[in-house]
Amino acid sequence: MLFSRYRELIGEDYMGYRNHVYRTITYALHFLDNAEEYEQIVETAFVYHDIGLWTDHELAYLEPSEAVALADNAEYGWGLDPELLRGAIHWHHKITPYKASIKKSLKPAVKLTGLMRQKVWFAKG
């Protein structure tokens, strides 16, 4: 469902990107013990994590990817925490562990973003 609105835009890269996203979602949810509380944010963040490559035709795609994800989150009323969504997308290629100023609301962001960056590396193969 998240992918369907971008299928035509992604074009011939669609199946490869979709498969990459599905692999990373599977790995991330596995390492999150398939916790339902993370399912929607993990799925959404991974669908959008590279989408700026196609929406903005830019190799500097992180900010465009974040912007599209945040706009769709607002437009479709998904109710995802915008900072958590932005952080998961923005830091998914970070080499060192992700650290945020640890206030209670950001603890899930630290865990999720750390897993996203590791799973993207793992799923490249």
PDB file of C-alpha atoms in Angstrom:
ATOM      1  CA  MET A   1       0.000   0.000   0.000  1.00  0.00           C
ATOM      2  CA  LEU A   2       2.748   2.480   0.888  1.00  0.00           C
ATOM      3  CA  PHE A   3       4.616   1.596  -2.292  1.00  0.00           C
ATOM      4  CA  SER A   4       1.666   1.688  -4.689  1.00  0.00           C
ATOM      5  CA  ARG A   5       1.515   5.473  -5.035  1.00  0.00           C
ATOM      6  CA  TYR A   6       5.206   5.558  -6.044  1.00  0.00           C
ATOM      7  CA  ARG A   7       5.386   2.546  -8.363  1.00  0.00           C
ATOM      8  CA  GLU A   8       5.174   4.548 -11.590  1.00  0.00           C
ATOM      9  CA  LEU A   9       7.608   7.178 -10.316  1.00  0.00           C
ATOM     10  CA  ILE A  10      10.204   4.565  -9.281  1.00  0.00           C
ATOM     11  CA  GLY A  11       9.768   2.816 -12.628  1.00  0.00           C
ATOM     12  CA  GLU A  12      12.205   0.056 -13.543  1.00  0.00           C
ATOM     13  CA  ASP A  13      13.898   0.318 -10.135  1.00  0.00           C
ATOM     14  CA  TYR A  14      10.641  -0.550  -8.368  1.00  0.00           C
ATOM     15  CA  MET A  15      11.159  -4.297  -7.854  1.00  0.00           C
ATOM     16  CA  GLY A  16      14.764  -3.901  -6.718  1.00  0.00           C
ATOM     17  CA  TYR A  17      13.906  -1.128  -4.274  1.00  0.00           C
ATOM     18  CA  ARG A  18      10.833  -2.972  -3.021  1.00  0.00           C
ATOM     19  CA  ASN A  19      12.878  -6.136  -2.413  1.00  0.00           C
ATOM     20  CA  HIS A  20      15.586  -4.129  -0.610  1.00  0.00           C
ATOM     21  CA  VAL A  21      12.927  -2.523   1.597  1.00  0.00           C
ATOM     22  CA  TYR A  22      11.226  -5.846   2.365  1.00  0.00           C
ATOM     23  CA  ARG A  23      14.564  -7.426   3.350  1.00  0.00           C
ATOM     24  CA  THR A  24      15.451  -4.563   5.671  1.00  0.00           C
ATOM     25  CA  ILE A  25      11.975  -4.534   7.235  1.00  0.00           C
ATOM     26  CA  THR A  26      12.221  -8.271   7.863  1.00  0.00           C
ATOM     27  CA  TYR A  27      15.651  -7.974   9.508  1.00  0.00           C
ATOM     28  CA  ALA A  28      14.700  -4.944  11.603  1.00  0.00           C
ATOM     29  CA  LEU A  29      11.478  -6.473  12.902  1.00  0.00           C
ATOM     30  CA  HIS A  30      13.300  -9.720  13.684  1.00  0.00           C
ATOM     31  CA  PHE A  31      15.821  -7.846  15.835  1.00  0.00           C
ATOM     32  CA  LEU A  32      12.965  -5.919  17.454  1.00  0.00           C
ATOM     33  CA  ASP A  33      11.430  -9.289  18.416  1.00  0.00           C
ATOM     34  CA  ASN A  34       8.570  -8.618  15.967  1.00  0.00           C
ATOM     35  CA  ALA A  35       7.153  -6.091  18.429  1.00  0.00           C
ATOM     36  CA  GLU A  36       3.904  -4.750  16.996  1.00  0.00           C
ATOM     37  CA  GLU A  37       4.601  -1.331  18.489  1.00  0.00           C
ATOM     38  CA  TYR A  38       7.435  -0.845  15.953  1.00  0.00           C
ATOM     39  CA  GLU A  39       5.773  -2.399  12.909  1.00  0.00           C
ATOM     40  CA  GLN A  40       4.186   0.722  11.387  1.00  0.00           C
ATOM     41  CA  ILE A  41       7.166   3.019  11.959  1.00  0.00           C
ATOM     42  CA  VAL A  42       9.656   0.422  10.656  1.00  0.00           C
ATOM     43  CA  GLU A  43       7.608  -0.270   7.534  1.00  0.00           C
ATOM     44  CA  THR A  44       7.027   3.408   6.824  1.00  0.00           C
ATOM     45  CA  ALA A  45      10.597   4.532   7.483  1.00  0.00           C
ATOM     46  CA  PHE A  46      12.049   1.834   5.237  1.00  0.00           C
ATOM     47  CA  VAL A  47       9.602   2.477   2.393  1.00  0.00           C
ATOM     48  CA  TYR A  48      10.577   6.149   2.442  1.00  0.00           C
ATOM     49  CA  HIS A  49      14.261   5.899   3.387  1.00  0.00           C
ATOM     50  CA  ASP A  50      15.553   6.331  -0.200  1.00  0.00           C
ATOM     51  CA  ILE A  51      12.411   7.658  -1.944  1.00  0.00           C
ATOM     52  CA  GLY A  52      14.021  11.073  -2.534  1.00  0.00           C
ATOM     53  CA  LEU A  53      16.211   9.480  -5.212  1.00  0.00           C
ATOM     54  CA  TRP A  54      13.092   9.304  -7.379  1.00  0.00           C
ATOM     55  CA  THR A  55      10.909  12.139  -6.088  1.00  0.00           C
ATOM     56  CA  ASP A  56      13.643  14.781  -6.292  1.00  0.00           C
ATOM     57  CA  HIS A  57      16.129  13.073  -8.652  1.00  0.00           C
ATOM     58  CA  GLU A  58      18.919  13.859  -6.198  1.00  0.00           C
ATOM     59  CA  LEU A  59      21.803  11.824  -4.856  1.00  0.00           C
ATOM     60  CA  ALA A  60      21.504  13.995  -1.741  1.00  0.00           C
ATOM     61  CA  TYR A  61      18.223  12.245  -1.019  1.00  0.00           C
ATOM     62  CA  LEU A  62      17.922  12.123   2.775  1.00  0.00           C
ATOM     63  CA  GLU A  63      16.173  15.444   3.304  1.00  0.00           C
ATOM     64  CA  PRO A  64      13.847  14.928   0.296  1.00  0.00           C
ATOM     65  CA  SER A  65      13.030  11.426   1.582  1.00  0.00           C
ATOM     66  CA  GLU A  66      12.249  12.824   5.034  1.00  0.00           C
ATOM     67  CA  ALA A  67      10.080  15.568   3.534  1.00  0.00           C
ATOM     68  CA  VAL A  68       8.003  13.119   1.476  1.00  0.00           C
ATOM     69  CA  ALA A  69       7.562  10.773   4.450  1.00  0.00           C
ATOM     70  CA  LEU A  70       6.525  13.609   6.757  1.00  0.00           C
ATOM     71  CA  ALA A  71       4.127  15.062   4.177  1.00  0.00           C
ATOM     72  CA  ASP A  72       2.479  11.668   3.588  1.00  0.00           C
ATOM     73  CA  ASN A  73       2.310  11.040   7.346  1.00  0.00           C
ATOM     74  CA  ALA A  74       0.385  14.304   7.741  1.00  0.00           C
ATOM     75  CA  GLU A  75      -1.740  13.919   4.598  1.00  0.00           C
ATOM     76  CA  TYR A  76      -2.845  10.346   5.268  1.00  0.00           C
ATOM     77  CA  GLY A  77      -3.158  10.743   9.043  1.00  0.00           C
ATOM     78  CA  TRP A  78      -0.887   7.863  10.028  1.00  0.00           C
ATOM     79  CA  GLY A  79      -0.118   9.489  13.369  1.00  0.00           C
ATOM     80  CA  LEU A  80       3.555   8.531  13.405  1.00  0.00           C
ATOM     81  CA  ASP A  81       5.889  10.616  15.554  1.00  0.00           C
ATOM     82  CA  PRO A  82       7.470  13.006  13.020  1.00  0.00           C
ATOM     83  CA  GLU A  83      10.802  13.187  14.862  1.00  0.00           C
ATOM     84  CA  LEU A  84      11.037   9.409  15.082  1.00  0.00           C
ATOM     85  CA  LEU A  85      10.212   9.062  11.381  1.00  0.00           C
ATOM     86  CA  ARG A  86      12.666  11.799  10.376  1.00  0.00           C
ATOM     87  CA  GLY A  87      15.462  10.408  12.554  1.00  0.00           C
ATOM     88  CA  ALA A  88      15.039   6.842  11.327  1.00  0.00           C
ATOM     89  CA  ILE A  89      15.302   8.009   7.720  1.00  0.00           C
ATOM     90  CA  HIS A  90      18.022  10.600   8.229  1.00  0.00           C
ATOM     91  CA  TRP A  91      20.436   8.394  10.157  1.00  0.00           C
ATOM     92  CA  HIS A  92      19.929   5.049   8.404  1.00  0.00           C
ATOM     93  CA  HIS A  93      23.465   5.113   6.913  1.00  0.00           C
ATOM     94  CA  LYS A  94      25.218   6.359  10.061  1.00  0.00           C
ATOM     95  CA  ILE A  95      28.333   4.311  10.740  1.00  0.00           C
ATOM     96  CA  THR A  96      28.658   4.915  14.474  1.00  0.00           C
ATOM     97  CA  PRO A  97      25.852   4.247  16.953  1.00  0.00           C
ATOM     98  CA  TYR A  98      23.030   6.775  16.895  1.00  0.00           C
ATOM     99  CA  LYS A  99      22.722   8.873  20.037  1.00  0.00           C
ATOM    100  CA  ALA A 100      20.037  11.434  20.733  1.00  0.00           C
ATOM    101  CA  SER A 101      19.551  13.627  23.730  1.00  0.00           C
ATOM    102  CA  ILE A 102      17.843  10.935  25.731  1.00  0.00           C
ATOM    103  CA  LYS A 103      14.508  12.205  26.775  1.00  0.00           C
ATOM    104  CA  LYS A 104      11.909   9.540  27.273  1.00  0.00           C
ATOM    105  CA  SER A 105      10.146  10.203  23.962  1.00  0.00           C
ATOM    106  CA  LEU A 106      13.356   9.630  21.964  1.00  0.00           C
ATOM    107  CA  LYS A 107      14.377   6.275  23.445  1.00  0.00           C
ATOM    108  CA  PRO A 108      12.476   4.347  20.727  1.00  0.00           C
ATOM    109  CA  ALA A 109      14.191   6.526  18.091  1.00  0.00           C
ATOM    110  CA  VAL A 110      17.631   5.528  19.339  1.00  0.00           C
ATOM    111  CA  LYS A 111      16.790   1.814  19.241  1.00  0.00           C
ATOM    112  CA  LEU A 112      14.979   1.979  15.900  1.00  0.00           C
ATOM    113  CA  THR A 113      17.573   4.130  14.150  1.00  0.00           C
ATOM    114  CA  GLY A 114      20.412   1.916  15.335  1.00  0.00           C
ATOM    115  CA  LEU A 115      18.644  -1.127  13.965  1.00  0.00           C
ATOM    116  CA  MET A 116      17.820   0.589  10.671  1.00  0.00           C
ATOM    117  CA  ARG A 117      21.406   1.552  10.001  1.00  0.00           C
ATOM    118  CA  GLN A 118      22.630  -1.983  10.760  1.00  0.00           C
ATOM    119  CA  LYS A 119      19.947  -3.697   8.688  1.00  0.00           C
ATOM    120  CA  VAL A 120      20.578  -1.506   5.649  1.00  0.00           C
ATOM    121  CA  TRP A 121      24.216  -2.679   5.689  1.00  0.00           C
ATOM    122  CA  PHE A 122      23.176  -6.303   6.199  1.00  0.00           C
ATOM    123  CA  ALA A 123      20.558  -6.245   3.433  1.00  0.00           C
ATOM    124  CA  LYS A 124      22.822  -4.760   0.755  1.00  0.00           C
ATOM    125  CA  GLY A 125      24.004  -8.192  -0.329  1.00  0.00           C
TER     126      GLY A 125
END
